[in-house]
Amino acid sequence: MAKINENYLKLPGSYLFSVINQKVDAFTKKNPGKELIRMGIGDVTRPLVPSVIGAMKDAVEEMGTFEGFHGYGPEQGYDFLRDLIVENDYRKKGIDIQADEVFVSDGAKSDTGNIGDIFSADNKVAVCDPVYPVYVDTNAMSGRAGSYDKESGHWSELIYMECSAENGFLPPIPDKHADLIYLCFPNNPTGMAADRDYLKKWVDYAISEGSVILFDSAYETFITQPEIPHSIFEIEGAKKCAVEFRSFSKTAGFTGNRCAYTVIPHELVIDGARVNSLWNRRHTTKFNGVPYIVQRGAAAVYGEQGQREIKEVIKYYLNNAEIIRGGLAKAGLTVYGGVNAPYIWAKTPDNMPSWDFFDRLLEEANVITTPGVGFGPSGEGYIRFTAFGDADKTKEAVERIIKIL
Ligand code: PLP
């Protein structure tokens, strides 16, 4: 008889966005005329920029010719894109990364979720709380998380690093050993960024403990402050202990296009094995490459026009973030994030539970948000706003919130 992976049976339901949708549906049924403004889901709303569209159209035309047709491409990505990534995202910034250390993929979600494949099920895993849920759930699926405790909302074998206002949402280095450490800066959901000194502490820890830092840099393009590093590889020693995940999703509006990349330096050697070679083996076995048309679109992002255009879009979202930050503060809320990230993390008034404040914002201001507790128990008492919406609607949402508070 076939047996299933029992770890899947231990997974709690993925309720967050379905509960939000149920609440929104119920509200809409009761209040059919009310216009809701969405500041919940972390998806982009601005269309693809013209240079990306142009490059993708050209690639479609090319694919319709015998000379320009592309079948299976290299699983790790076409050289034209890997070379552009290396040159623009690393070498120009003084970081020496080679093209064969870059693996182009269909998403940072897939890569952060799949990276566990090449590490032992015995590894001790550390995650932040609150956290992007993919890191937790994929470790649970591979048996690294132990059992789930409904009461605490935690898995028995994971090390949770509490991110709180007291530690500036930068959790201290744990006083115990962790093998795999998931870090995400700028952070989803808190919107907070980490400086060099903080990341250096992690690199020193990882080197002394023989651990691997899995650094999710999906939001690096939103960094505005010069003291904030864009890459973990800006930190001395990181090539010996870190993997970096980046994505075109939020950088260039590719959430529906699917293109990202993961950097694994040759210097990263664990248990005598080069992690780059193992990932190459996994990637070429389980993945058949990002479409040529999409990779041509991603390459266009690095052109002069592409850079100008995507920077405009990022500025648009960051301007929304500023409006949200300022407006919520005016409404009397304590706000975090939104300076180097498209997320604003606000403390609920009078320590109100996240879901209660979510309901109040929905019912009284007709604004949809995400309750902080949905990202982990330490998110209780917080609410996440995203800056990915339309500028006028964002302004209106903020005005409505000021009015009700
Ligand atoms: N990493 C973080 C922290 C995210 O918030 C998200 C998406 O919201 C992703 C990764 C997913 O990126 P991608 O669209 O490249 O799969």
Short mmCIF file of C-alpha atoms and ligand atoms in Angstrom, two decimals:
data_model
loop_
_atom_site.label_atom_id
_atom_site.label_comp_id
_atom_site.label_asym_id
_atom_site.label_seq_id
_atom_site.Cartn_x
_atom_site.Cartn_y
_atom_site.Cartn_z
CA MET A 1 0.00 0.00 0.00
CA ALA A 2 1.23 3.46 -0.82
CA LYS A 3 2.23 5.62 2.11
CA ILE A 4 2.14 9.35 2.20
CA ASN A 5 4.62 11.77 3.71
CA GLU A 6 3.11 11.97 7.20
CA ASN A 7 4.61 15.39 7.77
CA TYR A 8 1.89 16.77 5.51
CA LEU A 9 -0.76 15.53 7.93
CA LYS A 10 0.77 17.61 10.71
CA LEU A 11 0.39 20.88 8.81
CA PRO A 12 -2.21 23.26 10.17
CA GLY A 13 -4.58 24.68 7.54
CA SER A 14 -3.40 27.75 5.69
CA TYR A 15 -6.19 29.93 7.02
CA LEU A 16 -4.93 33.48 6.92
CA PHE A 17 -6.01 34.67 3.48
CA SER A 18 -9.05 32.40 3.32
CA VAL A 19 -10.35 33.80 6.63
CA ILE A 20 -9.69 37.32 5.33
CA ASN A 21 -11.62 36.51 2.14
CA GLN A 22 -14.52 35.03 4.12
CA LYS A 23 -14.73 38.14 6.29
CA VAL A 24 -14.56 40.40 3.24
CA ASP A 25 -17.25 38.36 1.42
CA ALA A 26 -19.55 38.47 4.45
CA PHE A 27 -19.04 42.23 4.78
CA THR A 28 -19.72 42.84 1.06
CA LYS A 29 -22.93 40.80 1.20
CA LYS A 30 -24.18 42.85 4.14
CA ASN A 31 -23.00 46.19 2.69
CA PRO A 32 -23.30 45.90 -1.09
CA GLY A 33 -22.67 49.58 -1.90
CA LYS A 34 -19.48 50.04 0.15
CA GLU A 35 -16.20 50.51 -1.72
CA LEU A 36 -13.43 48.48 -0.09
CA ILE A 37 -9.76 49.44 -0.40
CA ARG A 38 -7.29 46.56 -0.37
CA MET A 39 -4.06 46.98 1.56
CA GLY A 40 -3.71 43.35 2.50
CA ILE A 41 -2.06 41.07 -0.02
CA GLY A 42 1.58 41.70 -0.93
CA ASP A 43 1.13 41.73 -4.68
CA VAL A 44 2.11 44.47 -7.10
CA THR A 45 -0.55 46.41 -9.01
CA ARG A 46 1.37 48.59 -11.51
CA PRO A 47 1.66 47.13 -15.03
CA LEU A 48 4.92 45.83 -16.49
CA VAL A 49 7.17 48.66 -17.72
CA PRO A 50 7.45 49.37 -21.49
CA SER A 51 11.05 48.13 -21.85
CA VAL A 52 10.07 44.73 -20.40
CA ILE A 53 7.00 44.53 -22.64
CA GLY A 54 9.11 45.47 -25.69
CA ALA A 55 11.74 42.83 -24.93
CA MET A 56 9.09 40.16 -24.35
CA LYS A 57 7.27 41.05 -27.59
CA ASP A 58 10.55 40.79 -29.52
CA ALA A 59 11.22 37.43 -27.86
CA VAL A 60 7.76 36.18 -28.88
CA GLU A 61 8.49 37.18 -32.49
CA GLU A 62 11.87 35.46 -32.31
CA MET A 63 10.25 32.28 -31.05
CA GLY A 64 8.09 32.24 -34.20
CA THR A 65 11.12 31.84 -36.47
CA PHE A 66 13.36 28.83 -37.12
CA GLU A 67 16.47 30.85 -36.31
CA GLY A 68 15.12 32.40 -33.14
CA PHE A 69 13.16 29.47 -31.73
CA HIS A 70 14.21 28.33 -28.25
CA GLY A 71 13.27 24.96 -26.82
CA TYR A 72 14.57 23.80 -23.45
CA GLY A 73 17.08 26.33 -22.23
CA PRO A 74 19.82 25.86 -19.66
CA GLU A 75 18.07 25.00 -16.38
CA GLN A 76 20.21 27.52 -14.50
CA GLY A 77 19.19 30.37 -16.81
CA TYR A 78 20.50 31.82 -20.06
CA ASP A 79 24.01 33.28 -19.98
CA PHE A 80 22.70 36.66 -21.14
CA LEU A 81 20.65 36.99 -17.94
CA ARG A 82 23.15 35.44 -15.52
CA ASP A 83 25.87 37.77 -16.86
CA LEU A 84 23.64 40.82 -16.42
CA ILE A 85 22.76 39.78 -12.86
CA VAL A 86 26.40 39.28 -11.92
CA GLU A 87 27.52 42.56 -13.50
CA ASN A 88 24.72 44.81 -12.26
CA ASP A 89 23.61 43.35 -8.96
CA TYR A 90 27.05 42.34 -7.68
CA ARG A 91 30.25 43.38 -9.51
CA LYS A 92 29.21 47.03 -9.95
CA LYS A 93 28.71 47.05 -6.18
CA GLY A 94 32.13 45.56 -5.52
CA ILE A 95 30.92 42.00 -4.85
CA ASP A 96 32.73 39.28 -6.74
CA ILE A 97 30.12 36.71 -7.83
CA GLN A 98 30.58 34.38 -10.81
CA ALA A 99 27.83 33.59 -13.34
CA ASP A 100 27.85 29.91 -12.36
CA GLU A 101 27.03 30.90 -8.80
CA VAL A 102 23.67 32.29 -10.04
CA PHE A 103 20.64 30.01 -10.57
CA VAL A 104 17.70 31.62 -12.37
CA SER A 105 14.37 30.22 -11.24
CA ASP A 106 10.62 30.74 -11.30
CA GLY A 107 10.48 32.40 -7.89
CA ALA A 108 12.02 33.12 -4.52
CA LYS A 109 9.06 31.24 -3.06
CA SER A 110 10.10 28.07 -4.90
CA ASP A 111 13.77 28.50 -4.04
CA THR A 112 13.37 29.37 -0.36
CA GLY A 113 10.89 26.49 -0.17
CA ASN A 114 13.06 23.97 -2.03
CA ILE A 115 16.51 24.78 -0.63
CA GLY A 116 15.83 22.44 2.30
CA ASP A 117 16.01 19.48 -0.13
CA ILE A 118 19.80 19.54 -0.04
CA PHE A 119 20.12 19.72 3.75
CA SER A 120 19.71 16.90 6.24
CA ALA A 121 16.37 16.37 7.97
CA ASP A 122 18.34 16.53 11.26
CA ASN A 123 19.30 20.17 10.83
CA LYS A 124 18.16 22.59 13.48
CA VAL A 125 16.31 25.46 11.85
CA ALA A 126 15.93 29.02 13.14
CA VAL A 127 13.22 31.36 11.87
CA CYS A 128 11.96 34.78 12.86
CA ASP A 129 8.56 35.21 14.49
CA PRO A 130 6.63 36.77 12.75
CA VAL A 131 7.81 35.17 9.51
CA TYR A 132 7.11 34.63 5.81
CA PRO A 133 5.27 31.30 6.29
CA VAL A 134 7.00 29.44 3.43
CA TYR A 135 10.17 28.90 5.51
CA VAL A 136 8.23 27.25 8.34
CA ASP A 137 5.81 25.16 6.29
CA THR A 138 8.46 23.74 3.95
CA ASN A 139 10.61 22.67 6.89
CA ALA A 140 7.54 21.06 8.44
CA MET A 141 6.93 19.21 5.15
CA SER A 142 10.44 17.78 5.21
CA GLY A 143 10.20 16.65 8.83
CA ARG A 144 12.54 19.22 10.33
CA ALA A 145 9.94 21.07 12.38
CA GLY A 146 8.70 18.32 14.75
CA SER A 147 5.08 18.65 15.84
CA TYR A 148 2.75 21.62 15.70
CA ASP A 149 1.29 23.03 18.89
CA LYS A 150 -2.01 24.76 18.21
CA GLU A 151 -1.92 26.56 21.52
CA SER A 152 1.41 28.34 21.00
CA GLY A 153 1.29 28.36 17.19
CA HIS A 154 4.86 27.00 17.17
CA TRP A 155 6.55 23.82 15.90
CA SER A 156 8.41 21.83 18.55
CA GLU A 157 11.78 21.56 16.77
CA LEU A 158 12.12 25.03 15.28
CA ILE A 159 14.03 27.81 16.99
CA TYR A 160 11.82 30.91 16.95
CA MET A 161 13.53 34.27 17.12
CA GLU A 162 11.06 36.79 18.43
CA CYS A 163 10.98 40.09 16.57
CA SER A 164 9.54 42.78 18.78
CA ALA A 165 9.48 46.54 19.14
CA GLU A 166 11.99 46.08 22.01
CA ASN A 167 14.63 44.57 19.73
CA GLY A 168 13.72 46.81 16.78
CA PHE A 169 12.41 43.71 14.98
CA LEU A 170 16.02 42.51 14.65
CA PRO A 171 16.14 39.42 16.86
CA PRO A 172 19.34 38.82 18.81
CA ILE A 173 21.66 35.97 17.82
CA PRO A 174 20.36 32.83 19.58
CA ASP A 175 22.34 31.48 22.51
CA LYS A 176 21.99 27.96 21.11
CA HIS A 177 23.13 26.24 17.95
CA ALA A 178 21.15 26.54 14.71
CA ASP A 179 22.22 24.87 11.45
CA LEU A 180 19.99 26.72 9.00
CA ILE A 181 18.97 30.31 9.65
CA TYR A 182 16.32 32.02 7.55
CA LEU A 183 16.73 35.78 7.45
CA CYS A 184 14.64 38.15 5.35
CA PHE A 185 15.71 41.80 5.05
CA PRO A 186 14.04 44.10 4.22
CA ASN A 187 11.51 42.05 6.09
CA ASN A 188 8.10 40.75 5.24
CA PRO A 189 5.95 41.35 7.27
CA THR A 190 7.59 43.98 9.53
CA GLY A 191 9.09 46.13 6.75
CA MET A 192 12.27 46.57 8.83
CA ALA A 193 15.77 46.44 7.33
CA ALA A 194 19.07 45.24 8.82
CA ASP A 195 22.31 47.21 8.81
CA ARG A 196 25.84 45.90 8.25
CA ASP A 197 26.77 45.55 11.92
CA TYR A 198 23.74 43.41 12.59
CA LEU A 199 24.32 41.16 9.59
CA LYS A 200 28.02 40.87 10.45
CA LYS A 201 27.02 39.35 13.80
CA TRP A 202 25.04 36.70 11.94
CA VAL A 203 27.89 35.96 9.54
CA ASP A 204 30.32 35.59 12.47
CA TYR A 205 27.86 33.30 14.24
CA ALA A 206 27.28 31.17 11.13
CA ILE A 207 31.01 30.79 10.50
CA SER A 208 31.76 29.83 14.09
CA GLU A 209 28.81 27.39 14.28
CA GLY A 210 29.21 25.93 10.77
CA SER A 211 25.67 27.11 9.94
CA VAL A 212 24.13 28.37 6.72
CA ILE A 213 22.28 31.68 6.46
CA LEU A 214 19.42 31.54 3.95
CA PHE A 215 19.07 35.21 3.12
CA ASP A 216 15.87 36.31 1.41
CA SER A 217 16.49 39.63 -0.25
CA ALA A 218 13.28 39.76 -2.30
CA TYR A 219 12.67 43.39 -1.26
CA GLU A 220 16.20 44.81 -1.62
CA THR A 221 15.16 47.19 -4.36
CA PHE A 222 13.04 49.14 -1.86
CA ILE A 223 16.08 50.07 0.24
CA THR A 224 16.46 53.85 0.44
CA GLN A 225 19.00 54.29 3.27
CA PRO A 226 22.65 54.04 2.25
CA GLU A 227 23.70 52.27 5.46
CA ILE A 228 21.49 49.29 4.63
CA PRO A 229 23.22 46.55 2.61
CA HIS A 230 21.36 45.18 -0.42
CA SER A 231 23.11 41.82 -0.33
CA ILE A 232 24.37 39.54 2.43
CA PHE A 233 27.53 39.22 0.32
CA GLU A 234 28.39 42.82 1.17
CA ILE A 235 29.34 41.38 4.56
CA GLU A 236 32.85 40.00 4.87
CA GLY A 237 32.89 36.22 5.19
CA ALA A 238 29.31 35.75 3.93
CA LYS A 239 30.40 33.78 0.88
CA LYS A 240 31.52 31.03 3.24
CA CYS A 241 28.17 30.76 5.02
CA ALA A 242 25.26 32.21 3.04
CA VAL A 243 22.85 31.64 0.18
CA GLU A 244 20.98 34.65 -1.22
CA PHE A 245 17.51 34.68 -2.80
CA ARG A 246 16.37 37.53 -5.03
CA SER A 247 13.37 38.04 -7.25
CA PHE A 248 12.10 40.18 -10.12
CA SER A 249 8.61 39.91 -8.58
CA LYS A 250 8.59 43.08 -6.52
CA THR A 251 11.63 44.65 -8.23
CA ALA A 252 10.04 44.73 -11.67
CA GLY A 253 6.41 43.67 -11.28
CA PHE A 254 7.07 40.04 -12.27
CA THR A 255 4.71 38.37 -9.77
CA GLY A 256 2.63 37.10 -12.71
CA ASN A 257 5.65 36.61 -14.97
CA ARG A 258 7.79 34.44 -12.65
CA CYS A 259 11.52 35.06 -12.58
CA ALA A 260 13.93 35.08 -9.64
CA TYR A 261 17.44 33.91 -8.84
CA THR A 262 19.46 32.30 -6.10
CA VAL A 263 23.17 32.88 -5.51
CA ILE A 264 25.27 30.08 -4.01
CA PRO A 265 28.98 30.90 -3.81
CA HIS A 266 31.51 28.15 -4.55
CA GLU A 267 33.12 28.95 -1.21
CA LEU A 268 30.08 27.62 0.66
CA VAL A 269 31.22 24.15 1.68
CA ILE A 270 29.25 22.14 4.24
CA ASP A 271 30.23 18.69 5.44
CA GLY A 272 32.93 18.66 2.74
CA ALA A 273 30.32 19.20 -0.02
CA ARG A 274 29.98 22.26 -2.22
CA VAL A 275 26.43 23.52 -1.75
CA ASN A 276 26.56 25.09 -5.24
CA SER A 277 27.14 21.65 -6.83
CA LEU A 278 24.35 20.04 -4.83
CA TRP A 279 21.88 22.78 -5.74
CA ASN A 280 22.99 22.53 -9.37
CA ARG A 281 22.22 18.80 -9.23
CA ARG A 282 18.82 19.42 -7.67
CA HIS A 283 17.91 22.34 -9.93
CA THR A 284 18.85 20.55 -13.16
CA THR A 285 16.95 17.44 -12.06
CA LYS A 286 13.74 19.04 -10.85
CA PHE A 287 13.49 22.27 -12.86
CA ASN A 288 13.47 22.91 -16.60
CA GLY A 289 14.22 26.60 -16.74
CA VAL A 290 12.36 29.90 -16.85
CA PRO A 291 10.77 30.62 -20.27
CA TYR A 292 13.07 32.37 -22.76
CA ILE A 293 10.48 35.14 -23.23
CA VAL A 294 10.37 35.85 -19.49
CA GLN A 295 14.17 35.84 -19.17
CA ARG A 296 14.39 38.35 -22.06
CA GLY A 297 11.91 40.51 -20.13
CA ALA A 298 14.04 40.23 -16.98
CA ALA A 299 17.18 41.14 -18.93
CA ALA A 300 15.49 44.35 -20.14
CA VAL A 301 15.23 45.48 -16.51
CA TYR A 302 19.03 46.01 -16.53
CA GLY A 303 19.01 48.37 -19.55
CA GLU A 304 19.21 52.13 -19.06
CA GLN A 305 15.53 52.59 -19.94
CA GLY A 306 14.50 49.54 -17.90
CA GLN A 307 16.29 50.88 -14.83
CA ARG A 308 14.69 54.28 -15.20
CA GLU A 309 11.24 52.75 -15.59
CA ILE A 310 11.40 50.29 -12.70
CA LYS A 311 12.83 52.97 -10.40
CA GLU A 312 9.77 55.12 -11.18
CA VAL A 313 7.48 52.27 -10.15
CA ILE A 314 9.41 51.60 -6.93
CA LYS A 315 9.25 55.34 -6.15
CA TYR A 316 5.48 55.20 -6.65
CA TYR A 317 5.12 52.36 -4.11
CA LEU A 318 7.54 54.00 -1.65
CA ASN A 319 5.53 57.20 -1.90
CA ASN A 320 2.45 55.19 -0.91
CA ALA A 321 4.45 53.76 1.99
CA GLU A 322 5.29 57.29 3.15
CA ILE A 323 1.62 58.29 2.98
CA ILE A 324 0.61 55.23 5.00
CA ARG A 325 3.35 55.78 7.60
CA GLY A 326 2.54 59.46 8.03
CA GLY A 327 -1.21 58.93 8.07
CA LEU A 328 -1.18 56.11 10.59
CA ALA A 329 1.14 58.07 12.86
CA LYS A 330 -1.27 61.02 12.60
CA ALA A 331 -4.05 58.64 13.60
CA GLY A 332 -2.06 57.90 16.74
CA LEU A 333 -0.65 54.50 15.81
CA THR A 334 2.96 53.45 16.34
CA VAL A 335 4.35 52.46 12.95
CA TYR A 336 7.38 50.53 11.78
CA GLY A 337 8.83 49.71 8.37
CA GLY A 338 7.86 51.38 5.12
CA VAL A 339 11.18 53.23 4.70
CA ASN A 340 13.19 50.45 3.04
CA ALA A 341 10.24 48.17 2.29
CA PRO A 342 6.72 48.19 0.84
CA TYR A 343 5.26 47.00 4.17
CA ILE A 344 4.14 49.05 7.14
CA TRP A 345 3.79 47.24 10.44
CA ALA A 346 1.55 49.09 12.88
CA LYS A 347 0.86 48.44 16.55
CA THR A 348 -2.86 48.10 17.17
CA PRO A 349 -4.43 50.73 19.45
CA ASP A 350 -4.67 49.76 23.13
CA ASN A 351 -3.09 46.36 22.45
CA MET A 352 -6.20 45.28 20.60
CA PRO A 353 -5.85 41.75 19.16
CA SER A 354 -4.83 41.80 15.47
CA TRP A 355 -8.08 40.23 14.24
CA ASP A 356 -10.23 42.68 16.21
CA PHE A 357 -8.40 45.62 14.68
CA PHE A 358 -8.64 43.99 11.24
CA ASP A 359 -12.45 43.76 11.74
CA ARG A 360 -12.67 47.36 12.89
CA LEU A 361 -10.72 48.64 9.87
CA LEU A 362 -12.88 46.52 7.56
CA GLU A 363 -16.21 47.48 9.07
CA GLU A 364 -15.62 51.14 9.92
CA ALA A 365 -13.00 52.30 7.38
CA ASN A 366 -13.75 49.67 4.72
CA VAL A 367 -10.03 48.96 4.40
CA ILE A 368 -8.64 45.43 4.05
CA THR A 369 -5.36 44.74 5.86
CA THR A 370 -3.51 41.65 7.13
CA PRO A 371 -3.57 40.78 10.85
CA GLY A 372 -0.04 40.51 12.19
CA VAL A 373 -0.82 37.34 14.14
CA GLY A 374 -1.27 35.58 10.78
CA PHE A 375 2.53 35.66 10.41
CA GLY A 376 3.22 34.05 13.77
CA PRO A 377 2.31 34.46 17.46
CA SER A 378 4.70 37.40 17.92
CA GLY A 379 2.71 39.30 15.30
CA GLU A 380 -0.23 39.48 17.72
CA GLY A 381 -1.16 43.09 18.40
CA TYR A 382 0.11 44.26 15.00
CA ILE A 383 -1.40 44.83 11.59
CA ARG A 384 0.34 44.86 8.17
CA PHE A 385 -0.41 47.41 5.47
CA THR A 386 1.02 47.08 1.97
CA ALA A 387 2.08 49.99 -0.21
CA PHE A 388 1.41 48.17 -3.49
CA GLY A 389 -1.94 49.83 -4.17
CA ASP A 390 -3.13 52.74 -6.27
CA ALA A 391 -1.86 56.10 -4.92
CA ASP A 392 -5.30 57.80 -4.78
CA LYS A 393 -6.90 54.81 -3.09
CA THR A 394 -4.03 54.62 -0.61
CA LYS A 395 -4.59 58.28 0.30
CA GLU A 396 -8.29 57.72 0.67
CA ALA A 397 -7.77 54.62 2.84
CA VAL A 398 -5.45 56.54 5.13
CA GLU A 399 -7.94 59.42 5.43
CA ARG A 400 -10.69 56.97 6.32
CA ILE A 401 -8.50 55.39 9.01
CA ILE A 402 -7.59 58.78 10.47
CA LYS A 403 -11.30 59.61 10.62
CA ILE A 404 -12.31 56.46 12.50
CA LEU A 405 -9.42 56.55 14.95
N1 PLP B 1 10.13 36.02 -0.14
C1 PLP B 1 9.37 36.87 0.56
C2 PLP B 1 9.85 37.35 1.87
C3 PLP B 1 8.12 37.28 0.06
O1 PLP B 1 7.37 38.12 0.77
C4 PLP B 1 7.68 36.78 -1.18
C5 PLP B 1 6.38 37.16 -1.74
O2 PLP B 1 5.54 37.79 -1.21
C6 PLP B 1 8.51 35.90 -1.86
C7 PLP B 1 9.72 35.53 -1.31
C8 PLP B 1 8.05 35.30 -3.15
O3 PLP B 1 8.74 35.77 -4.23
P1 PLP B 1 8.49 35.19 -5.68
O4 PLP B 1 7.34 35.94 -6.29
O5 PLP B 1 9.79 35.43 -6.39
O6 PLP B 1 8.19 33.73 -5.56
#
